[in-house]
Amino acid sequence: MKIDIFDFELPKEAIANQPVYPRDTSKLLDLTSSDTIHDRKFYDLPDLLEEGDVLVFNDTKVIPARLYGARGEALVELTLYHPIDGIKWMAFIKNSKRLKNNDIIKFYTNQITPKNSDFSAIVIEKHGEDGVQISFNCPAHELASKLEQYGFMPLPPYIKRNRPSTDSMWYQFNDKENYQTIYAKHEGAVAAPTAGLHFTPEILKKLQQKGIIQTFVTLHVGAGTFLPVKTDDTNDHKMHAEYGIITQDTVDTINNAKQKGKRIIAVGTTSLRLLETATDNHGILHPFADETSIFITPGYKFKLIDMIITNFHLPKSTLFMLVCAIAGTEKMQKAYTHAIKNGYRFYSYGDSSIIKCVNKI
């Protein structure tokens, strides 16, 4: 399938650099009707759902995986995206062309310079487009605290932030709060499941009061989710693997609801991809603890989900392809045109949509 099918014109001013506050005042594009688009607010969500519906959240927690460092005088920006063991990681590194095996990268913060830093990593091997393998200089049990001290939230590349300085302290503080769902629990993601950023305690309480079931899966989102598709055809694109867990309790909750004819709503593309990975061709969900690299494009028949709540995605991205698979490419192109004309905010800190799945087994 040609990538150009999934292209559209997006003005730069439509890209959200900061979230709205409160979170649930963001816009919600309602695509649950077969032929009508409705403009709503996210706090209207409980009115769109029915008693017994199941919302499936991704409770992964984002780690501060963006690091700023220096190799000698050369500055580098590094984003961790896949753990190998306790201290070895795969990372995407800006300005990596001049890096060589065994080079030392010293990391710094607003207060700590490379010269005074006690946190560094050695370059093990470069892997081309797959990034660079590095090994940190600390014991495995200390790495989490080092990342907390030195790391920044791994915002996607289209959200611009300055390098560490006194001017960037406000952003650092707020991004650590804003780029995390309120129900985040299991550390391991290097990108947020951004569909969940709109939920507030008030919304969750209203959903519970209405009898809408809330359950959780865990998919540790990788930075590969932001990589552009560089091939001309979807068949040639390689998805990065991400680790996910679905417990027996969650399986029982979802399968029981499905048997009663209730709807399953994935909160975000990450929850959806994990659910579809772990569901058999009879629509039965199974426990799961493994990696998934599922790549969903138009023509895919969904086995489990009935709707998705998701933000607005990049042109020609795997995530826009996924929503086109859910509702149809023509419908999603029209919906995105409507969103752009009506001032919807795009990407991770942007507005939301709720989409009915029409392509099912």
mmCIF file of C-alpha atoms in Angstrom:
data_model
loop_
_atom_site.group_PDB
_atom_site.id
_atom_site.type_symbol
_atom_site.label_atom_id
_atom_site.label_comp_id
_atom_site.label_asym_id
_atom_site.label_seq_id
_atom_site.Cartn_x
_atom_site.Cartn_y
_atom_site.Cartn_z
ATOM 1 C CA MET A 1 0.000 0.000 0.000
ATOM 2 C CA LYS A 2 1.483 3.359 -1.018
ATOM 3 C CA ILE A 3 2.362 5.731 1.835
ATOM 4 C CA ASP A 4 1.111 8.811 -0.037
ATOM 5 C CA ILE A 5 -2.472 7.664 0.567
ATOM 6 C CA PHE A 6 -2.005 8.702 4.198
ATOM 7 C CA ASP A 7 -0.647 12.190 3.557
ATOM 8 C CA PHE A 8 -2.446 15.437 4.402
ATOM 9 C CA GLU A 9 -1.576 19.119 4.812
ATOM 10 C CA LEU A 10 -1.108 20.128 8.446
ATOM 11 C CA PRO A 11 -0.391 23.751 9.440
ATOM 12 C CA LYS A 12 2.429 24.132 11.963
ATOM 13 C CA GLU A 13 0.178 26.176 14.233
ATOM 14 C CA ALA A 14 -2.058 23.108 14.704
ATOM 15 C CA ILE A 15 0.699 21.304 16.621
ATOM 16 C CA ALA A 16 0.173 21.607 20.388
ATOM 17 C CA ASN A 17 3.282 22.572 22.350
ATOM 18 C CA GLN A 18 1.511 22.497 25.718
ATOM 19 C CA PRO A 19 -1.662 20.711 26.909
ATOM 20 C CA VAL A 20 -4.855 22.503 27.846
ATOM 21 C CA TYR A 21 -5.815 22.807 31.490
ATOM 22 C CA PRO A 22 -7.809 21.205 32.976
ATOM 23 C CA ARG A 23 -7.001 18.139 30.914
ATOM 24 C CA ASP A 24 -10.624 17.208 30.267
ATOM 25 C CA THR A 25 -11.444 20.561 28.615
ATOM 26 C CA SER A 26 -9.697 19.457 25.429
ATOM 27 C CA LYS A 27 -11.817 19.026 22.318
ATOM 28 C CA LEU A 28 -13.260 15.621 21.467
ATOM 29 C CA LEU A 29 -14.087 14.767 17.855
ATOM 30 C CA ASP A 30 -16.967 12.290 17.932
ATOM 31 C CA LEU A 31 -16.778 9.783 15.061
ATOM 32 C CA THR A 32 -19.086 7.172 16.583
ATOM 33 C CA SER A 33 -21.866 7.905 14.083
ATOM 34 C CA SER A 34 -21.678 6.351 10.632
ATOM 35 C CA ASP A 35 -22.251 9.582 8.703
ATOM 36 C CA THR A 36 -21.974 12.565 11.062
ATOM 37 C CA ILE A 37 -19.079 14.345 12.790
ATOM 38 C CA HIS A 38 -19.833 15.916 16.166
ATOM 39 C CA ASP A 39 -17.644 18.461 17.968
ATOM 40 C CA ARG A 40 -17.596 17.871 21.711
ATOM 41 C CA LYS A 41 -15.435 18.372 24.803
ATOM 42 C CA PHE A 42 -13.594 15.524 26.454
ATOM 43 C CA TYR A 43 -15.691 15.894 29.602
ATOM 44 C CA ASP A 44 -18.661 14.791 27.442
ATOM 45 C CA LEU A 45 -17.159 11.294 27.171
ATOM 46 C CA PRO A 46 -19.372 9.645 29.845
ATOM 47 C CA ASP A 47 -22.444 10.722 27.850
ATOM 48 C CA LEU A 48 -21.193 8.803 24.794
ATOM 49 C CA LEU A 49 -20.733 5.496 26.607
ATOM 50 C CA GLU A 50 -23.193 2.986 28.033
ATOM 51 C CA GLU A 51 -23.395 0.969 31.226
ATOM 52 C CA GLY A 52 -21.269 -2.159 30.911
ATOM 53 C CA ASP A 53 -18.940 -0.730 28.281
ATOM 54 C CA VAL A 54 -15.276 -1.479 29.027
ATOM 55 C CA LEU A 55 -12.550 1.154 28.781
ATOM 56 C CA VAL A 56 -9.096 -0.428 28.425
ATOM 57 C CA PHE A 57 -6.286 1.836 29.652
ATOM 58 C CA ASN A 58 -2.523 1.444 29.270
ATOM 59 C CA ASP A 59 -1.017 1.959 32.738
ATOM 60 C CA THR A 60 2.615 2.142 31.663
ATOM 61 C CA LYS A 61 4.665 4.901 33.286
ATOM 62 C CA VAL A 62 7.058 7.078 31.298
ATOM 63 C CA ILE A 63 10.639 7.189 32.522
ATOM 64 C CA PRO A 64 12.823 10.305 31.995
ATOM 65 C CA ALA A 65 14.531 8.753 28.989
ATOM 66 C CA ARG A 66 15.800 11.922 27.255
ATOM 67 C CA LEU A 67 19.415 12.662 28.177
ATOM 68 C CA TYR A 68 21.693 15.524 27.183
ATOM 69 C CA GLY A 69 25.377 14.771 27.065
ATOM 70 C CA ALA A 70 28.762 15.588 25.611
ATOM 71 C CA ARG A 71 31.509 13.568 23.969
ATOM 72 C CA GLY A 72 34.447 15.856 24.565
ATOM 73 C CA GLU A 73 33.274 19.222 23.215
ATOM 74 C CA ALA A 74 30.571 17.760 21.000
ATOM 75 C CA LEU A 75 27.018 17.921 22.391
ATOM 76 C CA VAL A 76 24.674 14.989 21.894
ATOM 77 C CA GLU A 77 20.996 14.402 22.607
ATOM 78 C CA LEU A 78 19.997 10.853 23.429
ATOM 79 C CA THR A 79 16.626 9.106 23.748
ATOM 80 C CA LEU A 80 16.507 5.631 25.231
ATOM 81 C CA TYR A 81 14.035 3.360 23.470
ATOM 82 C CA HIS A 82 14.700 -0.310 24.273
ATOM 83 C CA PRO A 83 16.396 -1.995 27.250
ATOM 84 C CA ILE A 84 18.808 -4.857 26.608
ATOM 85 C CA ASP A 85 19.679 -5.626 30.218
ATOM 86 C CA GLY A 86 20.098 -3.725 33.484
ATOM 87 C CA ILE A 87 22.575 -1.168 32.132
ATOM 88 C CA LYS A 88 22.593 -1.650 28.351
ATOM 89 C CA TRP A 89 20.045 0.204 26.205
ATOM 90 C CA MET A 90 19.339 0.936 22.576
ATOM 91 C CA ALA A 91 19.073 4.671 21.992
ATOM 92 C CA PHE A 92 18.442 7.157 19.227
ATOM 93 C CA ILE A 93 21.207 9.770 19.326
ATOM 94 C CA LYS A 94 21.287 13.088 17.523
ATOM 95 C CA ASN A 95 24.684 13.909 16.021
ATOM 96 C CA SER A 96 25.672 10.231 16.224
ATOM 97 C CA LYS A 97 27.630 10.146 12.948
ATOM 98 C CA ARG A 98 30.888 11.085 14.641
ATOM 99 C CA LEU A 99 30.447 8.665 17.537
ATOM 100 C CA LYS A 100 32.760 5.662 17.619
ATOM 101 C CA ASN A 101 32.771 2.454 19.625
ATOM 102 C CA ASN A 102 34.141 3.009 23.149
ATOM 103 C CA ASP A 103 33.417 6.752 23.091
ATOM 104 C CA ILE A 104 32.318 8.084 26.485
ATOM 105 C CA ILE A 105 29.256 10.343 26.729
ATOM 106 C CA LYS A 106 28.985 12.389 29.932
ATOM 107 C CA PHE A 107 25.501 13.581 30.845
ATOM 108 C CA TYR A 108 24.542 16.946 32.308
ATOM 109 C CA THR A 109 21.529 18.772 33.746
ATOM 110 C CA ASN A 110 20.539 22.354 34.491
ATOM 111 C CA GLN A 111 22.881 22.361 37.475
ATOM 112 C CA ILE A 112 25.523 19.789 36.493
ATOM 113 C CA THR A 113 28.042 20.334 33.692
ATOM 114 C CA PRO A 114 29.685 17.467 31.744
ATOM 115 C CA LYS A 115 32.958 18.283 33.504
ATOM 116 C CA ASN A 116 31.426 17.693 36.931
ATOM 117 C CA SER A 117 29.143 14.820 35.951
ATOM 118 C CA ASP A 118 29.402 11.378 37.564
ATOM 119 C CA PHE A 119 26.934 9.819 35.103
ATOM 120 C CA SER A 120 28.104 8.572 31.738
ATOM 121 C CA ALA A 121 27.719 5.832 29.148
ATOM 122 C CA ILE A 122 30.033 4.080 26.726
ATOM 123 C CA VAL A 123 29.173 3.513 23.080
ATOM 124 C CA ILE A 124 29.060 -0.232 22.414
ATOM 125 C CA GLU A 125 27.967 -0.382 18.785
ATOM 126 C CA LYS A 126 26.140 1.686 16.160
ATOM 127 C CA HIS A 127 23.197 0.045 14.388
ATOM 128 C CA GLY A 128 22.364 2.498 11.614
ATOM 129 C CA GLU A 129 18.692 3.498 11.609
ATOM 130 C CA ASP A 130 18.124 1.307 14.671
ATOM 131 C CA GLY A 131 20.235 3.672 16.761
ATOM 132 C CA VAL A 132 23.171 3.062 19.072
ATOM 133 C CA GLN A 133 23.759 0.497 21.785
ATOM 134 C CA ILE A 134 25.180 2.059 24.940
ATOM 135 C CA SER A 135 26.122 0.850 28.403
ATOM 136 C CA PHE A 136 25.788 3.055 31.470
ATOM 137 C CA ASN A 137 28.609 3.395 34.009
ATOM 138 C CA CYS A 138 26.480 2.694 37.106
ATOM 139 C CA PRO A 139 25.182 -0.486 38.773
ATOM 140 C CA ALA A 140 21.815 -1.629 37.427
ATOM 141 C CA HIS A 141 20.046 -0.893 40.718
ATOM 142 C CA GLU A 142 21.161 2.763 40.552
ATOM 143 C CA LEU A 143 20.095 3.474 36.977
ATOM 144 C CA ALA A 144 16.514 4.481 37.777
ATOM 145 C CA SER A 145 17.632 7.095 40.299
ATOM 146 C CA LYS A 146 20.295 8.399 37.893
ATOM 147 C CA LEU A 147 17.666 8.837 35.186
ATOM 148 C CA GLU A 148 15.454 10.677 37.653
ATOM 149 C CA GLN A 149 18.351 13.032 38.438
ATOM 150 C CA TYR A 150 19.683 13.553 34.918
ATOM 151 C CA GLY A 151 16.842 12.610 32.618
ATOM 152 C CA PHE A 152 14.107 14.674 30.971
ATOM 153 C CA MET A 153 10.733 13.537 29.734
ATOM 154 C CA PRO A 154 11.144 12.083 26.220
ATOM 155 C CA LEU A 155 8.808 14.443 24.417
ATOM 156 C CA PRO A 156 8.310 13.654 20.730
ATOM 157 C CA PRO A 157 10.476 15.613 18.275
ATOM 158 C CA TYR A 158 7.648 17.887 17.123
ATOM 159 C CA ILE A 159 7.366 19.398 20.640
ATOM 160 C CA LYS A 160 10.272 21.792 20.935
ATOM 161 C CA ARG A 161 12.166 22.320 24.174
ATOM 162 C CA ASN A 162 15.487 24.018 24.890
ATOM 163 C CA ARG A 163 18.538 22.148 26.060
ATOM 164 C CA PRO A 164 18.966 22.154 29.849
ATOM 165 C CA SER A 165 19.383 25.672 31.202
ATOM 166 C CA THR A 166 17.783 27.870 33.804
ATOM 167 C CA ASP A 167 15.285 28.951 31.112
ATOM 168 C CA SER A 168 14.022 25.389 30.668
ATOM 169 C CA MET A 169 13.329 24.617 34.335
ATOM 170 C CA TRP A 170 9.627 25.517 34.060
ATOM 171 C CA TYR A 171 9.159 23.173 31.101
ATOM 172 C CA GLN A 172 11.067 20.389 32.834
ATOM 173 C CA PHE A 173 8.862 20.558 35.923
ATOM 174 C CA ASN A 174 5.587 20.717 34.004
ATOM 175 C CA ASP A 175 6.463 18.115 31.391
ATOM 176 C CA LYS A 176 7.205 15.593 34.136
ATOM 177 C CA GLU A 177 3.622 16.048 35.292
ATOM 178 C CA ASN A 178 1.874 16.753 31.994
ATOM 179 C CA TYR A 179 3.463 13.941 29.971
ATOM 180 C CA GLN A 180 2.162 11.258 32.319
ATOM 181 C CA THR A 181 -1.312 9.786 32.726
ATOM 182 C CA ILE A 182 -2.874 10.119 36.182
ATOM 183 C CA TYR A 183 -3.120 6.318 36.418
ATOM 184 C CA ALA A 184 0.471 5.537 35.324
ATOM 185 C CA LYS A 185 1.794 2.663 37.404
ATOM 186 C CA HIS A 186 4.427 0.402 35.803
ATOM 187 C CA GLU A 187 7.680 2.136 34.819
ATOM 188 C CA GLY A 188 9.159 1.311 31.445
ATOM 189 C CA ALA A 189 7.735 3.522 28.686
ATOM 190 C CA VAL A 190 9.864 6.058 26.843
ATOM 191 C CA ALA A 191 6.803 7.669 25.247
ATOM 192 C CA ALA A 192 3.443 8.409 26.819
ATOM 193 C CA PRO A 193 0.201 6.650 25.865
ATOM 194 C CA THR A 194 -1.125 10.100 25.030
ATOM 195 C CA ALA A 195 -4.818 9.246 24.605
ATOM 196 C CA GLY A 196 -4.894 8.829 28.378
ATOM 197 C CA LEU A 197 -3.564 12.322 29.101
ATOM 198 C CA HIS A 198 -7.104 13.780 28.886
ATOM 199 C CA PHE A 199 -8.492 11.758 31.793
ATOM 200 C CA THR A 200 -8.995 13.445 35.151
ATOM 201 C CA PRO A 201 -10.135 12.026 38.516
ATOM 202 C CA GLU A 202 -13.502 13.679 37.899
ATOM 203 C CA ILE A 203 -13.980 11.951 34.540
ATOM 204 C CA LEU A 204 -12.950 8.561 35.937
ATOM 205 C CA LYS A 205 -15.427 8.985 38.806
ATOM 206 C CA LYS A 206 -18.290 9.880 36.440
ATOM 207 C CA LEU A 207 -17.501 6.860 34.278
ATOM 208 C CA GLN A 208 -17.542 4.597 37.325
ATOM 209 C CA GLN A 209 -20.838 6.064 38.540
ATOM 210 C CA LYS A 210 -22.401 5.343 35.149
ATOM 211 C CA GLY A 211 -21.358 1.689 35.351
ATOM 212 C CA ILE A 212 -18.624 1.885 32.737
ATOM 213 C CA ILE A 213 -15.934 -0.671 33.538
ATOM 214 C CA GLN A 214 -12.283 0.366 33.714
ATOM 215 C CA THR A 215 -9.505 -2.166 33.234
ATOM 216 C CA PHE A 216 -5.794 -1.963 32.476
ATOM 217 C CA VAL A 217 -3.130 -3.463 30.249
ATOM 218 C CA THR A 218 0.556 -2.492 30.176
ATOM 219 C CA LEU A 219 2.461 -1.726 26.989
ATOM 220 C CA HIS A 220 5.827 -0.044 27.476
ATOM 221 C CA VAL A 221 5.728 2.403 24.588
ATOM 222 C CA GLY A 222 8.997 2.835 22.695
ATOM 223 C CA ALA A 223 10.384 5.922 21.004
ATOM 224 C CA GLY A 224 10.064 4.017 17.738
ATOM 225 C CA THR A 225 6.407 5.057 17.792
ATOM 226 C CA PHE A 226 7.572 8.515 16.637
ATOM 227 C CA LEU A 227 9.779 7.318 13.792
ATOM 228 C CA PRO A 228 8.611 8.495 10.371
ATOM 229 C CA VAL A 229 7.805 5.919 7.735
ATOM 230 C CA LYS A 230 10.706 6.226 5.298
ATOM 231 C CA THR A 231 9.583 3.635 2.773
ATOM 232 C CA ASP A 232 7.247 4.225 -0.165
ATOM 233 C CA ASP A 233 5.161 1.151 0.615
ATOM 234 C CA THR A 234 3.722 -0.076 3.925
ATOM 235 C CA ASN A 235 4.984 -3.595 3.179
ATOM 236 C CA ASP A 236 8.564 -2.371 3.511
ATOM 237 C CA HIS A 237 8.175 -0.644 6.906
ATOM 238 C CA LYS A 238 9.609 -2.304 10.014
ATOM 239 C CA MET A 239 7.878 -1.758 13.369
ATOM 240 C CA HIS A 240 9.943 -1.718 16.574
ATOM 241 C CA ALA A 241 8.938 -4.300 19.176
ATOM 242 C CA GLU A 242 7.421 -3.196 22.502
ATOM 243 C CA TYR A 243 6.860 -5.270 25.633
ATOM 244 C CA GLY A 244 3.312 -5.749 26.878
ATOM 245 C CA ILE A 245 1.403 -7.511 29.647
ATOM 246 C CA ILE A 246 -2.263 -8.516 29.903
ATOM 247 C CA THR A 247 -3.231 -10.221 33.157
ATOM 248 C CA GLN A 248 -5.823 -12.957 33.655
ATOM 249 C CA ASP A 249 -8.050 -10.519 35.586
ATOM 250 C CA THR A 250 -8.128 -8.138 32.627
ATOM 251 C CA VAL A 251 -8.753 -11.036 30.234
ATOM 252 C CA ASP A 252 -11.722 -12.217 32.315
ATOM 253 C CA THR A 253 -13.182 -8.707 32.557
ATOM 254 C CA ILE A 254 -13.022 -8.119 28.810
ATOM 255 C CA ASN A 255 -14.140 -11.583 27.689
ATOM 256 C CA ASN A 256 -17.091 -11.559 30.102
ATOM 257 C CA ALA A 257 -18.208 -8.149 28.848
ATOM 258 C CA LYS A 258 -17.835 -9.265 25.234
ATOM 259 C CA GLN A 259 -19.987 -12.330 25.878
ATOM 260 C CA LYS A 260 -22.723 -10.021 27.224
ATOM 261 C CA GLY A 261 -22.621 -7.945 24.041
ATOM 262 C CA LYS A 262 -20.893 -4.982 25.668
ATOM 263 C CA ARG A 263 -18.471 -2.721 23.809
ATOM 264 C CA ILE A 264 -14.698 -2.725 24.255
ATOM 265 C CA ILE A 265 -13.119 0.727 23.914
ATOM 266 C CA ALA A 266 -9.338 0.959 23.655
ATOM 267 C CA VAL A 267 -7.882 4.085 25.236
ATOM 268 C CA GLY A 268 -5.126 4.773 22.737
ATOM 269 C CA THR A 269 -3.371 2.989 19.916
ATOM 270 C CA THR A 270 -1.018 1.296 22.401
ATOM 271 C CA SER A 271 -3.867 -0.456 24.240
ATOM 272 C CA LEU A 272 -5.436 -1.382 20.908
ATOM 273 C CA ARG A 273 -2.301 -2.917 19.435
ATOM 274 C CA LEU A 274 -1.720 -5.028 22.541
ATOM 275 C CA LEU A 275 -5.351 -6.203 22.665
ATOM 276 C CA GLU A 276 -5.369 -7.158 19.005
ATOM 277 C CA THR A 277 -2.052 -8.994 19.403
ATOM 278 C CA ALA A 278 -3.416 -11.137 22.228
ATOM 279 C CA THR A 279 -6.857 -11.897 20.708
ATOM 280 C CA ASP A 280 -7.470 -15.026 18.647
ATOM 281 C CA ASN A 281 -9.519 -15.208 15.443
ATOM 282 C CA HIS A 282 -12.625 -16.125 17.443
ATOM 283 C CA GLY A 283 -12.495 -12.816 19.315
ATOM 284 C CA ILE A 284 -11.245 -14.343 22.580
ATOM 285 C CA LEU A 285 -8.577 -12.417 24.497
ATOM 286 C CA HIS A 286 -5.748 -14.377 26.158
ATOM 287 C CA PRO A 287 -3.171 -13.494 28.833
ATOM 288 C CA PHE A 288 -0.004 -12.036 27.354
ATOM 289 C CA ALA A 289 3.534 -11.228 28.481
ATOM 290 C CA ASP A 290 5.779 -10.731 25.475
ATOM 291 C CA GLU A 291 6.833 -8.287 22.786
ATOM 292 C CA THR A 292 4.558 -7.147 19.988
ATOM 293 C CA SER A 293 5.444 -5.452 16.725
ATOM 294 C CA ILE A 294 1.976 -5.597 15.174
ATOM 295 C CA PHE A 295 1.530 -3.155 12.269
ATOM 296 C CA ILE A 296 -2.108 -2.414 11.463
ATOM 297 C CA THR A 297 -3.030 -0.882 8.104
ATOM 298 C CA PRO A 298 -6.283 -0.664 6.100
ATOM 299 C CA GLY A 299 -7.545 -4.119 5.197
ATOM 300 C CA TYR A 300 -6.985 -5.433 8.732
ATOM 301 C CA LYS A 301 -10.092 -6.923 10.349
ATOM 302 C CA PHE A 302 -10.304 -6.127 14.051
ATOM 303 C CA LYS A 303 -10.892 -9.062 16.359
ATOM 304 C CA LEU A 304 -11.837 -7.410 19.654
ATOM 305 C CA ILE A 305 -12.227 -3.645 19.892
ATOM 306 C CA ASP A 306 -15.387 -1.719 19.072
ATOM 307 C CA MET A 307 -14.064 1.841 19.464
ATOM 308 C CA ILE A 308 -10.885 3.745 20.173
ATOM 309 C CA ILE A 309 -10.117 7.001 21.968
ATOM 310 C CA THR A 310 -7.035 8.566 20.396
ATOM 311 C CA ASN A 311 -5.286 11.847 19.669
ATOM 312 C CA PHE A 312 -4.596 13.287 16.206
ATOM 313 C CA HIS A 313 -1.611 11.799 14.417
ATOM 314 C CA LEU A 314 1.106 12.774 11.954
ATOM 315 C CA PRO A 315 0.642 12.575 8.197
ATOM 316 C CA LYS A 316 1.958 9.307 6.736
ATOM 317 C CA SER A 317 2.507 7.860 10.226
ATOM 318 C CA THR A 318 1.791 4.288 11.316
ATOM 319 C CA LEU A 319 -0.734 5.672 13.813
ATOM 320 C CA PHE A 320 -2.735 7.511 11.157
ATOM 321 C CA MET A 321 -2.685 4.291 9.125
ATOM 322 C CA LEU A 322 -4.113 2.490 12.144
ATOM 323 C CA VAL A 323 -7.085 4.847 12.558
ATOM 324 C CA CYS A 324 -7.701 4.590 8.807
ATOM 325 C CA ALA A 325 -7.854 0.819 9.275
ATOM 326 C CA ILE A 326 -10.447 1.315 12.021
ATOM 327 C CA ALA A 327 -12.849 3.663 10.256
ATOM 328 C CA GLY A 328 -11.741 3.835 6.624
ATOM 329 C CA THR A 329 -9.154 6.088 4.964
ATOM 330 C CA GLU A 330 -11.696 8.335 3.238
ATOM 331 C CA LYS A 331 -13.627 8.949 6.449
ATOM 332 C CA MET A 332 -10.477 9.726 8.444
ATOM 333 C CA GLN A 333 -9.155 12.111 5.782
ATOM 334 C CA LYS A 334 -12.487 13.985 5.939
ATOM 335 C CA ALA A 335 -12.416 13.953 9.748
ATOM 336 C CA TYR A 336 -8.875 15.344 9.864
ATOM 337 C CA THR A 337 -9.799 18.051 7.340
ATOM 338 C CA HIS A 338 -12.719 18.982 9.617
ATOM 339 C CA ALA A 339 -10.435 18.987 12.672
ATOM 340 C CA ILE A 340 -7.873 21.283 11.033
ATOM 341 C CA LYS A 341 -10.566 23.730 9.847
ATOM 342 C CA ASN A 342 -12.131 23.803 13.307
ATOM 343 C CA GLY A 343 -8.989 24.483 15.306
ATOM 344 C CA TYR A 344 -8.317 21.063 16.810
ATOM 345 C CA ARG A 345 -4.856 20.726 18.342
ATOM 346 C CA PHE A 346 -2.696 17.869 17.049
ATOM 347 C CA TYR A 347 -0.302 15.284 18.474
ATOM 348 C CA SER A 348 0.715 14.301 22.001
ATOM 349 C CA TYR A 349 -0.437 17.437 23.844
ATOM 350 C CA GLY A 350 -3.359 17.974 21.465
ATOM 351 C CA ASP A 351 -7.063 17.165 21.396
ATOM 352 C CA SER A 352 -8.823 13.819 21.285
ATOM 353 C CA SER A 353 -11.212 11.783 19.175
ATOM 354 C CA ILE A 354 -13.451 8.782 19.700
ATOM 355 C CA ILE A 355 -13.817 6.515 16.657
ATOM 356 C CA LYS A 356 -16.145 3.613 15.949
ATOM 357 C CA CYS A 357 -14.545 0.525 14.432
ATOM 358 C CA VAL A 358 -16.281 -0.512 11.214
ATOM 359 C CA ASN A 359 -13.774 -3.073 9.945
ATOM 360 C CA LYS A 360 -14.274 -6.142 12.111
ATOM 361 C CA ILE A 361 -14.105 -9.906 11.700
#
